[in-house]
Short mmCIF file of N, CA and C in Angstrom, two decimals:
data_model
loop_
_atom_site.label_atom_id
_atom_site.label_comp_id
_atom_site.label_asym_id
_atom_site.label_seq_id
_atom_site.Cartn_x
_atom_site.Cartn_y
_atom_site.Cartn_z
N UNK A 1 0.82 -1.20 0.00
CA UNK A 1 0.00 0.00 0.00
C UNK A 1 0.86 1.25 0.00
N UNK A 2 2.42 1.36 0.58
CA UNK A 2 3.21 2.11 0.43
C UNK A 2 3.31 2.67 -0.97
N UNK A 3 4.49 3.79 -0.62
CA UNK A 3 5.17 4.15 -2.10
C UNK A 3 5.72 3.16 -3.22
N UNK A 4 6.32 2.31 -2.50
CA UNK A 4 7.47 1.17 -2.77
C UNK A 4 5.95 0.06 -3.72
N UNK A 5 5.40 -0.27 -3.55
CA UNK A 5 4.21 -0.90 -3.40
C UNK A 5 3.36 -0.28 -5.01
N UNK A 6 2.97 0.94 -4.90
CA UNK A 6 2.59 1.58 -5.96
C UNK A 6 3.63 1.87 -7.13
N UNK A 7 5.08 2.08 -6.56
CA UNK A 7 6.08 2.75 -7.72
C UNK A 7 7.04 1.02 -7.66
N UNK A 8 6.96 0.06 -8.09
CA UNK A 8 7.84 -0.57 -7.74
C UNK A 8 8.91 -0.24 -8.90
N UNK A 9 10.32 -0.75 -8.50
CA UNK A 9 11.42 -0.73 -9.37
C UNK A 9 11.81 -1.11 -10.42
N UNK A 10 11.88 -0.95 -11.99
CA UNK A 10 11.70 -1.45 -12.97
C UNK A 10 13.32 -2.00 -13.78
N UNK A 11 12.97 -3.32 -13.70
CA UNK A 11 14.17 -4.08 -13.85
C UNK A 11 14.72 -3.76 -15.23
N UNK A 12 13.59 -3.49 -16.24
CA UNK A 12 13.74 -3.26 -17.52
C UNK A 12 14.31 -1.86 -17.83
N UNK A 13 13.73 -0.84 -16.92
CA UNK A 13 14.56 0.33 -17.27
C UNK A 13 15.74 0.33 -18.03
N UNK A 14 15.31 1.23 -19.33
CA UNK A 14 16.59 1.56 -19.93
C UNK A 14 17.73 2.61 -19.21
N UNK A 15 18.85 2.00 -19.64
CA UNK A 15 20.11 2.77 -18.66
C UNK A 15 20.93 3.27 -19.97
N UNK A 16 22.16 4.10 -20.29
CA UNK A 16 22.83 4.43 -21.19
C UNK A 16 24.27 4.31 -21.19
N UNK A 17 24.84 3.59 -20.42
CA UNK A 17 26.55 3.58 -20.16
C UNK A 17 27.46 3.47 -21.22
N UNK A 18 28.53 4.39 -20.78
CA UNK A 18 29.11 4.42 -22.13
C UNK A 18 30.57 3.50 -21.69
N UNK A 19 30.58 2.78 -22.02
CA UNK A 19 32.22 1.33 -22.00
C UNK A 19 32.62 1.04 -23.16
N UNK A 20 33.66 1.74 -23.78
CA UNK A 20 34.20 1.91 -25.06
C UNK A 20 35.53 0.43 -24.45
N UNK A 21 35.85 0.36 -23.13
CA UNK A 21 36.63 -1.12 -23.08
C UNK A 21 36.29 -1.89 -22.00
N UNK A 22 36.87 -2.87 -21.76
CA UNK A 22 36.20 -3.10 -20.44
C UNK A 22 36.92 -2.28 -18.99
N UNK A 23 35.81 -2.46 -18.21
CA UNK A 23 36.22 -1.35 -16.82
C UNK A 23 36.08 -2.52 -15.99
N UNK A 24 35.88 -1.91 -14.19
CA UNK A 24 35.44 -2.65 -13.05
C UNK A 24 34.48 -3.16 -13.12
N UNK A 25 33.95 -4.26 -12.53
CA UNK A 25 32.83 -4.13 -11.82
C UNK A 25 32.00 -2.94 -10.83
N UNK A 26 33.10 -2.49 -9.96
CA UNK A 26 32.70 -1.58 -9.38
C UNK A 26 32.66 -0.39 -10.01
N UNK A 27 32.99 0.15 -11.43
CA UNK A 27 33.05 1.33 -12.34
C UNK A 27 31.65 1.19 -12.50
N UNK A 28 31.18 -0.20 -13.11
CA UNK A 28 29.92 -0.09 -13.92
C UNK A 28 29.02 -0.07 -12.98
N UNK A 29 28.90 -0.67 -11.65
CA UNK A 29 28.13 -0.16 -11.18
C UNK A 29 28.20 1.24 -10.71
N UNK A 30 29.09 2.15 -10.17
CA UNK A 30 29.05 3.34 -10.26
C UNK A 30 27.88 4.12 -10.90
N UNK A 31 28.48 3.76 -12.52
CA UNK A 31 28.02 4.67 -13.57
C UNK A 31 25.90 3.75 -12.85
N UNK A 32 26.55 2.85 -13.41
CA UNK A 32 24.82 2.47 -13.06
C UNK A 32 23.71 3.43 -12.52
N UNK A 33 24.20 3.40 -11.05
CA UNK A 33 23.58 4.12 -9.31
C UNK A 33 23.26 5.68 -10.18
N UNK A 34 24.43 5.82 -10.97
CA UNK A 34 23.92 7.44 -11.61
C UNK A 34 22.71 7.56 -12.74
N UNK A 35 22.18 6.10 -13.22
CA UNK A 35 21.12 6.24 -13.99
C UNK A 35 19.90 5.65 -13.54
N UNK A 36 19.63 5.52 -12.53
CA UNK A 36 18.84 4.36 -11.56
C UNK A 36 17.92 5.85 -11.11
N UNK A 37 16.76 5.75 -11.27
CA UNK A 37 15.70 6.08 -10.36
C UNK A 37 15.83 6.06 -9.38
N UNK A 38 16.29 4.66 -8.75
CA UNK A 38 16.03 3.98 -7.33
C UNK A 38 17.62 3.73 -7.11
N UNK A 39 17.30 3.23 -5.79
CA UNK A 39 18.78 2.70 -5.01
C UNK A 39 19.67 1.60 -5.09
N UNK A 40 20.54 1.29 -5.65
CA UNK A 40 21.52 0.29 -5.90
C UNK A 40 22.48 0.03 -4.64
N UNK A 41 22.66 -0.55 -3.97
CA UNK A 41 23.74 -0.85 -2.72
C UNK A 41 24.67 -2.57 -3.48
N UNK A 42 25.81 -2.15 -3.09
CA UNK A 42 26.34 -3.53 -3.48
C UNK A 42 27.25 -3.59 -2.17
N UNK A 43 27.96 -4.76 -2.02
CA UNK A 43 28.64 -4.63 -0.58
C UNK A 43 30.22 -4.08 -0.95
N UNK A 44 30.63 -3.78 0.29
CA UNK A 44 31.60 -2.58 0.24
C UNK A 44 32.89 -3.53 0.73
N UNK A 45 34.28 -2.63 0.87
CA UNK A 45 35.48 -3.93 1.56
C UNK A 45 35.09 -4.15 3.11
N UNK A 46 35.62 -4.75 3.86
CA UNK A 46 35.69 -5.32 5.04
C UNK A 46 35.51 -4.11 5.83
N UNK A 47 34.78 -4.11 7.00
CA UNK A 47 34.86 -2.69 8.10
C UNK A 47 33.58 -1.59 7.29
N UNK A 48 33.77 -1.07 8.43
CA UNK A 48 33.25 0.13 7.73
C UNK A 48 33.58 1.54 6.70
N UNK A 49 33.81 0.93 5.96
CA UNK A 49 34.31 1.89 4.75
C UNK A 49 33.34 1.73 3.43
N UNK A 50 33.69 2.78 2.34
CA UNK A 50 32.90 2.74 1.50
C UNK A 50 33.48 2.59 0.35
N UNK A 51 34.56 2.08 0.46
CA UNK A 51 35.23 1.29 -0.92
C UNK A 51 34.72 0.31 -1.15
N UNK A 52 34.61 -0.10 -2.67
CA UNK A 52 34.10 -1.15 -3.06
C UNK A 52 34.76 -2.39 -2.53
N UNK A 53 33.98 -3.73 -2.69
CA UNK A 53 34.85 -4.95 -2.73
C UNK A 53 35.25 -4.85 -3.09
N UNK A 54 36.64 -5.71 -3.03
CA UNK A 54 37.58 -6.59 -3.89
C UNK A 54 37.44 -6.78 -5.57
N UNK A 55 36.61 -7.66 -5.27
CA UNK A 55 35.69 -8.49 -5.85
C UNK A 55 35.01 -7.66 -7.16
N UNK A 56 34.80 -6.87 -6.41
CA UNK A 56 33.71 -5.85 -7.53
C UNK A 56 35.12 -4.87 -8.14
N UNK A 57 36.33 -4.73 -7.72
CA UNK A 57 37.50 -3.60 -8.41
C UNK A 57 38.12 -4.77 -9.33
N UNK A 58 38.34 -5.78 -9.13
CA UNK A 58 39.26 -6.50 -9.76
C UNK A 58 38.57 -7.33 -10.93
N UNK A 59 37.13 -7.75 -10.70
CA UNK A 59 36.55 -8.26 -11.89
C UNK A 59 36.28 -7.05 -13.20
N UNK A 60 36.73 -7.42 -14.11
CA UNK A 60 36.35 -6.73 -15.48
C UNK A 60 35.76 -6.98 -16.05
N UNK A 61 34.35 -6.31 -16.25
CA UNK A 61 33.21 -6.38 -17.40
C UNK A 61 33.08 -5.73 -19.08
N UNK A 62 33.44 -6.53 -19.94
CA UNK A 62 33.56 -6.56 -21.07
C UNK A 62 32.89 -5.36 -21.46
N UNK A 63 33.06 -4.02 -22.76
CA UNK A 63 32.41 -3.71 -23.16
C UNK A 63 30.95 -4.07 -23.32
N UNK A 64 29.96 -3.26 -23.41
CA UNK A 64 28.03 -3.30 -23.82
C UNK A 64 28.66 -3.70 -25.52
N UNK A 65 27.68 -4.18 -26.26
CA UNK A 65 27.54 -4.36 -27.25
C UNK A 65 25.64 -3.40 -27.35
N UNK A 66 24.66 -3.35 -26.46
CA UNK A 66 23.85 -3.64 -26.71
C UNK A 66 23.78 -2.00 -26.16
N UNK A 67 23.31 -0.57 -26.23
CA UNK A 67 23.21 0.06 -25.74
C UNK A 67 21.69 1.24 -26.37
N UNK A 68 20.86 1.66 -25.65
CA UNK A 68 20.78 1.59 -24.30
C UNK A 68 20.72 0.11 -23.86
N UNK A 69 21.08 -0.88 -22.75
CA UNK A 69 21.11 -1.52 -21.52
C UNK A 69 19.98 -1.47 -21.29
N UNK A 70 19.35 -2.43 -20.61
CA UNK A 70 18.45 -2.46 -19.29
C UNK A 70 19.47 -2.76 -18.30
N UNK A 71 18.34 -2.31 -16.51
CA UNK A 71 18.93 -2.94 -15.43
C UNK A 71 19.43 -3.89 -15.52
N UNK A 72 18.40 -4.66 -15.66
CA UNK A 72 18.28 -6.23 -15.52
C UNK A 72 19.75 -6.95 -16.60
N UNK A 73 20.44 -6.12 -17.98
CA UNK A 73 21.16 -6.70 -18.58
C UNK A 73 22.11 -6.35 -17.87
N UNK A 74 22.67 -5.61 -17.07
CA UNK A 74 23.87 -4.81 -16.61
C UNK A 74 24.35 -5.59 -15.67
N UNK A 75 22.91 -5.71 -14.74
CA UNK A 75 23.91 -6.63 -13.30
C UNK A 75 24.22 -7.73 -14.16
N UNK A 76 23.52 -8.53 -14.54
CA UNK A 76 23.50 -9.91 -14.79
C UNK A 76 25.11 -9.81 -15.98
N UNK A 77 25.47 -8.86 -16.63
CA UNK A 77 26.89 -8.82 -16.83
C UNK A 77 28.04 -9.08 -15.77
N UNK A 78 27.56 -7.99 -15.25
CA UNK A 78 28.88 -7.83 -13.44
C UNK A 78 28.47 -9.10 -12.99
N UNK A 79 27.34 -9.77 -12.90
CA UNK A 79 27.23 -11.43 -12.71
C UNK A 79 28.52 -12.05 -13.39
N UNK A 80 28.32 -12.07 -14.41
CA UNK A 80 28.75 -12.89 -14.85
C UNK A 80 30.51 -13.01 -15.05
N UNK A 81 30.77 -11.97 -14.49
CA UNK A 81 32.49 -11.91 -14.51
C UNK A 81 32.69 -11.82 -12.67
N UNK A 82 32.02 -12.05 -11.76
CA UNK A 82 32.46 -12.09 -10.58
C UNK A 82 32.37 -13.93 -10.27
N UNK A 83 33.17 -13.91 -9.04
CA UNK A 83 33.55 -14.94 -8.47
C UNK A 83 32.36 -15.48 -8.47
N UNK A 84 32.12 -16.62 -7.80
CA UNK A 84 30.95 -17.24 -7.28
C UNK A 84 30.51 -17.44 -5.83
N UNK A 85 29.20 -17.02 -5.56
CA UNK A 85 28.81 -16.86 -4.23
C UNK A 85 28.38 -15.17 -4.71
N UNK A 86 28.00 -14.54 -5.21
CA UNK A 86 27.37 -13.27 -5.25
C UNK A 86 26.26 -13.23 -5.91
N UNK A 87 25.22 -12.52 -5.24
CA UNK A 87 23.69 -12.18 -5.52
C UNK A 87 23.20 -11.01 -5.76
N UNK A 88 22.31 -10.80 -7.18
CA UNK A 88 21.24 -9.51 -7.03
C UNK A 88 20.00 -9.76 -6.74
N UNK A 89 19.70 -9.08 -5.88
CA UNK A 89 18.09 -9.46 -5.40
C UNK A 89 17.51 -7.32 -5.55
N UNK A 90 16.11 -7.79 -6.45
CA UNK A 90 14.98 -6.16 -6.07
C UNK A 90 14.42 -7.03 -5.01
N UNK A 91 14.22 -5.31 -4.11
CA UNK A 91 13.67 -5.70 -2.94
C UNK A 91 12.89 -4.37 -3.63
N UNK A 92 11.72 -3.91 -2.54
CA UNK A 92 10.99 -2.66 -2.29
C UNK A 92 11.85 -1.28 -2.50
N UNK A 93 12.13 -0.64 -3.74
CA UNK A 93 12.95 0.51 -3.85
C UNK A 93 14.09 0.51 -3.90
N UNK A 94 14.64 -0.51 -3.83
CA UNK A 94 16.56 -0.85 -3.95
C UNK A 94 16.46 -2.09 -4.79
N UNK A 95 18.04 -2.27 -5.31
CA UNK A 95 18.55 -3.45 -5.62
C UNK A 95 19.85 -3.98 -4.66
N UNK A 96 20.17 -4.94 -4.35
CA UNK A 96 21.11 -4.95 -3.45
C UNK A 96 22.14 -6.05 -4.35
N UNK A 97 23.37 -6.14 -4.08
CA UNK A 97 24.19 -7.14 -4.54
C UNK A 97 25.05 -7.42 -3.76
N UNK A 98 25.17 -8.61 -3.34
CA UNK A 98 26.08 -8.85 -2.05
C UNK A 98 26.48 -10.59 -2.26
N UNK A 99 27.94 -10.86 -1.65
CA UNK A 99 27.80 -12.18 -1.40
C UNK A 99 26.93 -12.86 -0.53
N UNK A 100 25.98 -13.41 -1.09
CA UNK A 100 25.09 -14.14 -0.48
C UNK A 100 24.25 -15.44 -1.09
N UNK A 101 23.72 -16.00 -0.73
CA UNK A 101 22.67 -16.79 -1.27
C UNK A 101 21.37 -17.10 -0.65
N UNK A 102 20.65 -16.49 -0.26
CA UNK A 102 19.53 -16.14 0.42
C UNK A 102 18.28 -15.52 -0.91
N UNK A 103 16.98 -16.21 -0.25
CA UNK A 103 15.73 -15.66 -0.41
C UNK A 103 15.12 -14.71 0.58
N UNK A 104 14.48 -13.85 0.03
CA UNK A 104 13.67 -12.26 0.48
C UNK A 104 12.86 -12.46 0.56
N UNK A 105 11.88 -12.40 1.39
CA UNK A 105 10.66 -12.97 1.20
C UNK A 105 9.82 -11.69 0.59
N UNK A 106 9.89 -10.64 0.81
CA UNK A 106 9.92 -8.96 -0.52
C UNK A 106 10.92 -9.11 -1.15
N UNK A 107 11.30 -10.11 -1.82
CA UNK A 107 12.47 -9.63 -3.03
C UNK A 107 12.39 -10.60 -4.07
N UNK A 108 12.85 -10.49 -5.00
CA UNK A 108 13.06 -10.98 -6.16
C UNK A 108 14.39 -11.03 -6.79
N UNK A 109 15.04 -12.66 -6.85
CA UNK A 109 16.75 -12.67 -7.10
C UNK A 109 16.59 -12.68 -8.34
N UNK A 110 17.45 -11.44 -8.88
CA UNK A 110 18.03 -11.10 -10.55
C UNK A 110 18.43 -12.20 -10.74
N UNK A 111 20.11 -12.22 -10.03
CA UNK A 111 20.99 -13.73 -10.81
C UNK A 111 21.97 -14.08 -9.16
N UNK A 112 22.73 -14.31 -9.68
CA UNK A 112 23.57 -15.29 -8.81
C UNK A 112 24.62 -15.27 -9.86
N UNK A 113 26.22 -15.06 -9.37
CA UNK A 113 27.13 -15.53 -10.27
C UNK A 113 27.63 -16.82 -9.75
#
């Protein structure tokens, strides 16, 4: 009945990134969070800081071939060049990406790498 509820988050949204080579993981999501309506959180290094993972600086995601992007094609890229054990799940107004493997019981898992 909320906001979240009436406006939910649209996976399909077109996005526009421009990756003339391949970058980070954590680049593309960057650029992402800057074309997103809504809130993107992915998990950060160890402690409380706001550097990206590891994980997300050291994996490299190939040039788009396909541009504009949807959401939904973008993570499921950064999927697909990270380690294994990492999840996107929409929840209510965010997307989250984190090592995990868990169900939301408000959410819906994108992918899993």
């Amino acid at each position: 009945a909320g906001f979240d509820a009436q406006y939910p988050i649209d996976l399909d949204h077109h996005v526009d990134l421009k990756t003339d080579g391949g970058v980070s993981a954590a680049r593309v999501l960057e650029a992402l969070r800057a074309e997103l309506p809504f809130t993107l959180r992915a998990e950060s290094e160890a402690g409380k800081t706001r550097k990206p993972h590891p994980d997300l600086v050291n994996a490299i995601v190939p040039p788009f071939t396909m541009k504009p992007s949807t959401t939904r094609e973008v993570l499921n890229a950064v999927l697909a060049v990270l380690p294994t054990g990492w999840q996107a799940t929409a929840l209510p107004g965010r997307i989250i990406m984190y090592r995990e493997n868990r169900e939301y019981s408000a959410g819906v898992v994108i992918g899993r790498s």
